[in-house]
CSV table of C-alpha atoms and ligand atoms in Angstrom, one decimal:
chain,number,residue,atom,x,y,z
A,1,MET,CA,-28.2,-1.9,7.7
A,2,ALA,CA,-25.5,0.2,9.4
A,3,GLN,CA,-22.5,-1.5,7.8
A,4,ALA,CA,-20.4,0.8,5.7
A,5,LYS,CA,-19.5,-0.3,2.3
A,6,LEU,CA,-15.9,-0.3,0.9
A,7,THR,CA,-15.9,-0.7,-2.8
A,8,ILE,CA,-12.7,-1.7,-4.5
A,9,ASP,CA,-12.4,-1.1,-8.2
A,10,LEU,CA,-10.4,-3.9,-9.7
A,11,ASP,CA,-10.5,-2.4,-13.2
A,12,ALA,CA,-9.0,0.9,-11.8
A,13,LEU,CA,-6.3,-1.2,-10.0
A,14,CYS,CA,-5.4,-3.0,-13.3
A,15,ASP,CA,-5.4,0.2,-15.2
A,16,ASN,CA,-2.9,1.6,-12.7
A,17,TRP,CA,-0.7,-1.4,-13.1
A,18,GLN,CA,-0.8,-1.0,-16.9
A,19,SER,CA,0.0,2.7,-16.7
A,20,LEU,CA,3.0,2.1,-14.4
A,21,ASN,CA,4.0,-0.8,-16.7
A,22,ALA,CA,3.9,1.6,-19.7
A,23,LEU,CA,6.3,4.0,-18.0
A,24,SER,CA,9.3,1.5,-18.2
A,25,GLN,CA,10.8,-1.1,-20.6
A,26,SER,CA,11.2,-3.4,-17.5
A,27,GLU,CA,9.1,-6.1,-16.2
A,28,THR,CA,6.5,-4.7,-13.7
A,29,GLY,CA,5.9,-6.7,-10.5
A,30,ALA,CA,3.3,-6.0,-7.9
A,31,VAL,CA,3.7,-5.5,-4.2
A,32,VAL,CA,0.9,-7.1,-2.3
A,33,LYS,CA,2.2,-7.1,1.3
A,34,ALA,CA,-0.1,-6.4,4.2
A,35,ASP,CA,-3.1,-8.0,2.4
A,36,SER,CA,-2.5,-5.8,-0.6
A,37,TYR,CA,-2.3,-2.6,1.5
A,38,GLY,CA,-5.5,-3.6,3.3
A,39,LEU,CA,-7.6,-4.1,0.2
A,40,GLY,CA,-7.6,-7.9,0.1
A,41,ALA,CA,-4.7,-9.9,-1.5
A,42,ASP,CA,-6.9,-12.7,-2.8
A,43,ARG,CA,-8.9,-10.5,-5.1
A,44,VAL,CA,-6.2,-7.9,-5.8
A,45,ALA,CA,-3.4,-10.3,-6.7
A,46,THR,CA,-5.8,-12.5,-8.8
A,47,ALA,CA,-6.9,-9.4,-10.8
A,48,LEU,CA,-3.2,-8.3,-11.3
A,49,ALA,CA,-2.1,-11.8,-12.3
A,50,GLN,CA,-4.9,-11.7,-15.0
A,51,ALA,CA,-3.7,-8.2,-16.0
A,52,GLY,CA,-0.2,-9.8,-16.6
A,53,ALA,CA,1.8,-9.3,-13.4
A,54,ARG,CA,4.2,-12.3,-13.0
A,55,THR,CA,6.2,-11.4,-10.0
A,56,PHE,CA,4.6,-10.6,-6.6
A,57,PHE,CA,6.3,-9.3,-3.4
A,58,VAL,CA,5.1,-9.8,0.2
A,59,ALA,CA,6.7,-8.9,3.5
A,60,VAL,CA,6.8,-12.3,5.3
A,61,ALA,CA,6.7,-15.9,4.3
A,62,GLU,CA,3.3,-16.5,5.7
A,63,GLU,CA,1.7,-14.0,3.4
A,64,GLY,CA,3.6,-15.6,0.6
A,65,ALA,CA,2.2,-19.1,1.5
A,66,LYS,CA,-1.3,-17.7,1.5
A,67,LEU,CA,-0.8,-16.0,-1.8
A,68,ARG,CA,0.5,-19.2,-3.4
A,69,ARG,CA,-2.7,-20.9,-2.4
A,70,THR,CA,-4.7,-18.1,-4.2
A,71,LEU,CA,-2.5,-17.7,-7.3
A,72,GLY,CA,-1.3,-21.4,-7.8
A,73,PRO,CA,1.9,-22.1,-9.7
A,74,GLY,CA,3.3,-20.1,-12.5
A,75,VAL,CA,3.9,-16.8,-10.7
A,76,GLU,CA,7.0,-15.9,-8.7
A,77,ILE,CA,6.3,-14.8,-5.1
A,78,CYS,CA,9.2,-12.9,-3.4
A,79,VAL,CA,9.6,-12.3,0.4
A,80,PHE,CA,11.2,-9.1,1.5
A,81,SER,CA,12.1,-10.4,5.0
A,82,GLY,CA,14.2,-13.1,3.4
A,83,HIS,CA,14.7,-16.5,5.0
A,84,MET,CA,14.0,-16.3,8.7
A,85,PRO,CA,14.5,-19.2,11.2
A,86,GLY,CA,11.3,-21.3,11.0
A,87,ASP,CA,10.4,-20.3,7.4
A,88,LEU,CA,12.0,-23.3,5.7
A,89,GLY,CA,8.8,-25.4,5.4
A,90,LEU,CA,6.8,-22.4,4.0
A,91,ILE,CA,9.5,-21.4,1.6
A,92,ARG,CA,9.8,-25.0,0.3
A,93,ASP,CA,6.2,-25.9,0.1
A,94,ALA,CA,4.9,-22.6,-1.3
A,95,ASN,CA,7.9,-22.3,-3.6
A,96,LEU,CA,8.7,-18.8,-2.3
A,97,VAL,CA,11.8,-16.8,-3.3
A,98,PRO,CA,13.3,-15.3,-0.1
A,99,MET,CA,15.2,-12.0,-0.7
A,100,ILE,CA,18.3,-12.9,1.4
A,101,ASN,CA,19.2,-10.0,3.7
A,102,SER,CA,22.4,-11.1,5.4
A,103,ILE,CA,25.2,-13.6,5.4
A,104,ASP,CA,23.3,-15.5,8.3
A,105,GLN,CA,20.2,-15.6,6.1
A,106,MET,CA,22.3,-16.9,3.2
A,107,LEU,CA,23.8,-19.7,5.3
A,108,CYS,CA,20.4,-20.6,6.7
A,109,HIS,CA,19.1,-20.8,3.1
A,110,VAL,CA,21.9,-22.9,1.5
A,111,GLU,CA,22.1,-25.3,4.4
A,112,GLY,CA,18.3,-25.8,4.8
A,113,LEU,CA,17.3,-25.6,1.2
A,114,PRO,CA,20.2,-26.2,-1.2
A,115,GLY,CA,19.3,-25.4,-4.7
A,116,HIS,CA,16.1,-23.6,-3.7
A,117,PRO,CA,15.7,-20.2,-5.6
A,118,PHE,CA,16.5,-17.1,-3.7
A,119,GLY,CA,17.1,-13.3,-4.4
A,120,ILE,CA,19.5,-10.8,-2.7
A,121,GLN,CA,18.5,-7.7,-1.1
A,122,LEU,CA,21.2,-5.0,-0.8
A,123,ASP,CA,21.3,-2.0,1.4
A,124,SER,CA,22.2,1.1,-0.8
A,125,GLY,CA,21.8,3.5,2.0
A,126,MET,CA,18.4,3.3,3.7
A,127,ASN,CA,19.8,1.1,6.4
A,128,ARG,CA,16.6,-0.9,6.8
A,129,LEU,CA,16.9,-4.3,5.0
A,130,GLY,CA,19.7,-5.8,2.9
A,131,MET,CA,23.4,-6.5,3.0
A,132,GLU,CA,25.8,-3.8,3.6
A,133,PRO,CA,28.5,-3.2,0.9
A,134,ALA,CA,31.2,-5.0,3.0
A,135,GLU,CA,28.9,-8.0,3.6
A,136,TRP,CA,28.0,-8.1,0.0
A,137,SER,CA,31.7,-8.0,-1.2
A,138,ALA,CA,32.4,-11.0,1.1
A,139,LEU,CA,29.5,-13.0,-0.3
A,140,ARG,CA,29.1,-11.7,-3.8
A,141,ASP,CA,30.9,-14.4,-5.7
A,142,ILE,CA,29.5,-17.3,-3.9
A,143,ALA,CA,25.9,-15.8,-4.1
A,144,LEU,CA,26.2,-15.0,-7.8
A,145,ALA,CA,27.6,-18.5,-8.5
A,146,GLN,CA,24.1,-19.8,-7.5
A,147,ASN,CA,22.2,-17.8,-9.9
A,148,PRO,CA,20.0,-15.5,-7.7
A,149,ARG,CA,16.6,-14.8,-9.3
A,150,LEU,CA,16.8,-11.1,-8.4
A,151,VAL,CA,19.3,-8.6,-6.8
A,152,MET,CA,17.3,-5.6,-5.4
A,153,SER,CA,17.5,-2.5,-3.2
A,154,HIS,CA,15.0,0.1,-2.0
A,155,LEU,CA,15.0,3.9,-2.3
A,156,ALA,CA,14.4,5.9,0.9
A,157,CYS,CA,13.4,9.3,-0.8
A,158,ALA,CA,11.9,8.4,-4.2
A,159,ASP,CA,8.7,10.3,-3.4
A,160,GLU,CA,10.9,13.5,-3.6
A,161,PRO,CA,12.3,13.5,-7.1
A,162,ASP,CA,14.9,16.1,-6.3
A,163,HIS,CA,16.2,14.6,-3.2
A,164,ALA,CA,20.0,14.0,-3.5
A,165,MET,CA,19.5,10.6,-1.8
A,166,ASN,CA,18.1,9.2,-5.1
A,167,ARG,CA,21.3,9.7,-7.1
A,168,GLN,CA,23.3,8.6,-4.2
A,169,GLN,CA,21.5,5.2,-3.9
A,170,LEU,CA,21.5,4.7,-7.6
A,171,ALA,CA,25.2,5.2,-7.7
A,172,GLN,CA,25.6,2.8,-4.7
A,173,PHE,CA,23.3,0.1,-6.2
A,174,THR,CA,25.0,0.4,-9.5
A,175,ALA,CA,28.5,0.1,-8.0
A,176,MET,CA,27.3,-3.0,-6.1
A,177,THR,CA,25.8,-4.7,-9.1
A,178,ASP,CA,27.5,-3.6,-12.1
A,179,GLY,CA,28.2,-6.3,-14.6
A,180,ILE,CA,26.2,-9.1,-12.8
A,181,ASP,CA,24.1,-11.4,-14.9
A,182,ALA,CA,21.1,-11.6,-12.4
A,183,PRO,CA,18.1,-9.4,-13.0
A,184,ARG,CA,18.2,-6.2,-10.9
A,185,SER,CA,15.4,-4.1,-9.2
A,186,LEU,CA,15.7,-0.8,-7.5
A,187,SER,CA,12.3,1.0,-7.8
A,188,ALA,CA,8.9,1.0,-6.2
A,189,THR,CA,6.2,3.5,-7.4
A,190,GLY,CA,8.3,6.5,-6.7
A,191,GLY,CA,11.4,5.1,-8.4
A,192,ILE,CA,9.5,4.3,-11.6
A,193,LEU,CA,8.5,8.0,-11.8
A,194,LEU,CA,12.2,9.1,-11.5
A,195,GLY,CA,12.9,7.7,-15.0
A,196,GLU,CA,14.7,5.2,-16.9
A,197,ASP,CA,18.0,5.2,-15.0
A,198,TYR,CA,16.1,3.9,-12.1
A,199,HIS,CA,14.2,1.1,-13.8
A,200,PHE,CA,16.7,-1.8,-14.2
A,201,ASP,CA,15.0,-5.1,-15.1
A,202,LEU,CA,12.1,-5.3,-12.7
A,203,THR,CA,10.0,-2.6,-10.9
A,204,ARG,CA,8.1,-3.2,-7.7
A,205,PRO,CA,5.1,-0.8,-7.5
A,206,GLY,CA,2.7,-0.9,-4.5
A,207,ILE,CA,0.9,2.3,-3.6
A,208,GLY,CA,0.6,3.5,-7.2
A,209,LEU,CA,-1.5,0.4,-8.0
A,210,TYR,CA,-3.8,1.3,-5.1
A,211,GLY,CA,-4.3,4.8,-6.2
A,212,GLY,CA,-2.0,6.6,-3.9
A,213,MET,CA,0.7,9.3,-4.2
A,214,PRO,CA,3.3,9.8,-5.6
A,215,PHE,CA,1.6,8.4,-8.7
A,216,VAL,CA,-0.5,11.5,-9.4
A,217,ASP,CA,-2.1,9.9,-12.5
A,218,ALA,CA,-3.5,6.9,-10.6
A,219,ARG,CA,-7.2,6.1,-10.9
A,220,PRO,CA,-8.9,6.0,-7.5
A,221,VAL,CA,-9.4,2.4,-6.4
A,222,VAL,CA,-11.3,2.7,-3.1
A,223,ARG,CA,-14.7,4.2,-2.4
A,224,LEU,CA,-16.2,4.3,1.1
A,225,ASP,CA,-19.9,4.9,1.6
A,226,ILE,CA,-21.2,5.2,5.3
A,227,PRO,CA,-24.8,4.9,6.3
A,228,VAL,CA,-26.6,7.7,8.0
A,229,ILE,CA,-28.1,6.4,11.2
A,230,GLN,CA,-30.1,9.3,12.4
A,231,THR,CA,-30.3,13.1,12.0
A,232,ARG,CA,-31.3,15.9,14.5
A,233,GLU,CA,-31.7,19.6,14.7
A,234,VAL,CA,-29.1,21.2,17.0
A,235,LEU,CA,-29.7,24.7,18.3
A,236,ALA,CA,-27.1,27.5,18.6
A,237,GLY,CA,-25.0,26.8,21.8
A,238,GLU,CA,-25.6,23.1,21.8
A,239,THR,CA,-22.6,20.8,21.6
A,240,VAL,CA,-21.9,17.6,19.6
A,241,GLY,CA,-19.9,14.5,20.6
A,242,TYR,CA,-17.3,13.7,23.2
A,243,GLY,CA,-15.6,16.5,25.1
A,244,ASN,CA,-18.1,19.0,23.7
A,245,SER,CA,-15.4,20.0,21.3
A,246,TRP,CA,-17.9,21.3,18.7
A,247,VAL,CA,-20.4,24.0,19.7
A,248,ALA,CA,-23.2,25.1,17.2
A,249,GLN,CA,-23.0,28.8,16.4
A,250,LYS,CA,-26.3,28.6,14.6
A,251,PRO,CA,-29.1,25.9,14.1
A,252,THR,CA,-27.5,23.0,12.5
A,253,ARG,CA,-28.8,19.8,11.0
A,254,VAL,CA,-26.6,17.0,12.3
A,255,ALA,CA,-26.3,13.5,10.9
A,256,THR,CA,-24.7,10.5,12.8
A,257,ILE,CA,-22.9,8.2,10.4
A,258,ALA,CA,-21.9,4.5,11.1
A,259,SER,CA,-18.1,4.3,11.1
A,260,GLY,CA,-15.4,5.6,13.4
A,261,TYR,CA,-11.8,5.2,14.4
A,262,ALA,CA,-12.3,1.4,14.9
A,263,ASP,CA,-12.8,1.3,11.1
A,264,GLY,CA,-9.5,3.1,10.5
A,265,ILE,CA,-10.9,6.6,10.2
A,266,HIS,CA,-8.2,8.3,12.1
A,267,ARG,CA,-9.4,10.4,15.1
A,268,ALA,CA,-6.5,12.7,14.4
A,269,MET,CA,-8.2,14.0,11.2
A,270,GLY,CA,-10.2,16.2,13.4
A,271,PRO,CA,-12.0,19.4,12.4
A,272,GLN,CA,-10.6,19.7,8.8
A,273,ALA,CA,-12.4,16.5,7.6
A,274,HIS,CA,-15.4,16.4,5.3
A,275,VAL,CA,-17.6,13.8,3.7
A,276,TRP,CA,-19.6,14.2,0.5
A,277,VAL,CA,-23.3,14.0,-0.1
A,278,GLY,CA,-23.5,14.0,-3.8
A,279,GLU,CA,-21.8,17.2,-4.8
A,280,HIS,CA,-22.3,18.9,-1.4
A,281,ARG,CA,-19.3,18.9,1.0
A,282,ALA,CA,-20.4,18.3,4.5
A,283,LYS,CA,-18.1,19.0,7.5
A,284,ILE,CA,-17.3,16.5,10.2
A,285,LEU,CA,-18.4,17.8,13.6
A,286,GLY,CA,-16.6,17.3,16.8
A,287,ARG,CA,-14.6,14.2,17.7
A,288,ILE,CA,-14.6,11.0,15.7
A,289,SER,CA,-15.9,8.2,18.0
A,290,MET,CA,-15.1,4.5,17.8
A,291,ASP,CA,-18.1,3.6,15.6
A,292,LEU,CA,-19.8,7.0,14.9
A,293,ILE,CA,-19.1,10.4,13.4
A,294,ALA,CA,-21.3,13.4,13.3
A,295,VAL,CA,-21.5,15.4,10.0
A,296,ASP,CA,-23.2,18.8,9.1
A,297,LEU,CA,-26.1,18.2,6.8
A,298,THR,CA,-27.4,21.8,6.9
A,299,GLY,CA,-28.4,22.8,3.5
A,300,VAL,CA,-28.8,19.3,2.2
A,301,ASP,CA,-32.2,18.4,0.8
A,302,GLY,CA,-33.7,15.3,2.5
A,303,THR,CA,-31.7,12.7,4.4
A,304,PRO,CA,-29.2,10.7,2.3
A,305,GLU,CA,-28.9,6.9,2.9
A,306,THR,CA,-25.2,7.2,2.9
A,307,VAL,CA,-22.3,9.8,2.7
A,308,GLU,CA,-19.0,9.3,0.9
A,309,LEU,CA,-15.7,9.5,2.8
A,310,LEU,CA,-13.4,8.2,0.1
A,311,GLY,CA,-14.1,8.3,-3.6
A,312,LEU,CA,-13.8,10.5,-6.6
A,313,HIS,CA,-14.1,13.7,-4.6
A,314,GLN,CA,-11.4,12.9,-2.1
A,315,GLY,CA,-8.9,10.0,-1.9
A,316,VAL,CA,-6.6,8.4,0.6
A,317,ASP,CA,-4.1,11.2,0.3
A,318,THR,CA,-6.6,13.9,1.2
A,319,LEU,CA,-7.5,11.9,4.4
A,320,ALA,CA,-3.8,11.4,5.0
A,321,ASP,CA,-3.2,15.2,4.9
A,322,TRP,CA,-5.9,15.8,7.5
A,323,ALA,CA,-4.6,13.1,9.8
A,324,GLY,CA,-0.9,14.2,9.4
A,325,THR,CA,0.1,10.9,7.8
A,326,ILE,CA,0.5,9.2,4.4
A,327,GLY,CA,-2.0,7.4,2.0
A,328,TYR,CA,-0.3,4.1,2.8
A,329,GLU,CA,-1.4,4.3,6.4
A,330,ILE,CA,-4.9,5.3,5.6
A,331,LEU,CA,-5.3,2.3,3.3
A,332,THR,CA,-3.7,-0.3,5.6
A,333,SER,CA,-5.8,1.0,8.5
A,334,LEU,CA,-9.1,0.5,6.7
A,335,GLY,CA,-10.9,-1.9,9.1
A,336,ALA,CA,-12.2,-5.4,9.0
A,337,ARG,CA,-15.9,-4.2,9.7
A,338,TYR,CA,-16.7,-2.9,6.2
A,339,ASP,CA,-18.7,-4.7,3.6
A,340,ARG,CA,-16.0,-5.2,1.0
A,341,VAL,CA,-17.4,-5.1,-2.5
A,342,TYR,CA,-15.2,-5.8,-5.5
A,343,ILE,CA,-16.1,-4.4,-8.9
A,344,GLY,CA,-14.5,-5.1,-12.3
A,345,GLY,CA,-11.6,-7.5,-12.6
B,1,PLP,C1,6.6,-1.6,0.2
B,1,PLP,C2,7.7,-1.8,-0.7
B,1,PLP,C3,7.6,-1.6,-2.1
B,1,PLP,C4,6.4,-0.9,-2.7
B,1,PLP,O1,6.6,0.5,-2.4
B,1,PLP,P1,5.4,1.6,-2.9
B,1,PLP,O2,6.0,2.9,-2.4
B,1,PLP,O3,4.1,1.2,-2.3
B,1,PLP,O4,5.3,1.5,-4.4
B,1,PLP,C5,8.7,-2.0,-2.9
B,1,PLP,N1,9.8,-2.5,-2.4
B,1,PLP,C6,10.0,-2.7,-1.1
B,1,PLP,C7,11.2,-3.2,-0.6
B,1,PLP,C8,8.9,-2.3,-0.2
B,1,PLP,O5,9.1,-2.5,1.1
């Protein structure tokens, strides 16, 4: 079998949720947008609900409706994109809580679904989603009179603890929400780590649950084992892969493994990338192909059945550094072709 195996450790996931929960006095939600950062919202959200998560966040109403079928009643499912035209049926039937982002969305919501729960998303400086201060001033009293489930905002620079933007957004959010009765939420993973001032009533971790930075104490959640298809001896002066970009300087034992950029293994990782064969670090040779990668097995005894690209030796953030991106993008890129195996939970 040449299908690579992506193992998702639900116990590590739930431990990460518990660890983040222990860092604040607030309720800890769970962000499961984009199919739980690519790891499978059905299994991930079910495990997190069992661990005690009660408030889930998704990006769009369609994700929320699917999640409701998985989790059933009894948990709150909040939608960051709010109430978009055409969402009415989904929001009503799946009992979703749209995070209202503008006066237009507010009108759409109260006209279409009077009395249906909603939350408010405020822009405290990121200029991505949420009501601007002036918009909020105009709407505030009317909105608060209808008891929003949550009033939230999002930090732009929380992964940099010393960034002045954090204090600035905290001050803006506080000014916009001081004295209100509705529960408040400002922090994702990074904000939780900034300390108590940032916690408010509910936190919204995503990446930290899945083992990514900036939560340095996270347990790794994913492991990726890739089968070796064949090996060969390459002589000094021979080349490997597209474009002849790697040239052997000495006799080299080369293995071809069964994954590539179509599986979310970024081609941009290039020459710095490695895989692991037990405790041996084996270099990736030449260009990453769509379905195949060459690795240097020189010095490895015998031929392993598989090599490890993600696991205890290197995680999503190591791969992200090689590819010039972030762990989030590595996770959400992991392809559909893997055999996904869930352990624990
Ligand atoms: C994605 C997202 C989160 C989760 O962020 P992490 O950095 O993954 O913890 C929280 N809130 C909002 C609004 C988001 O878009």
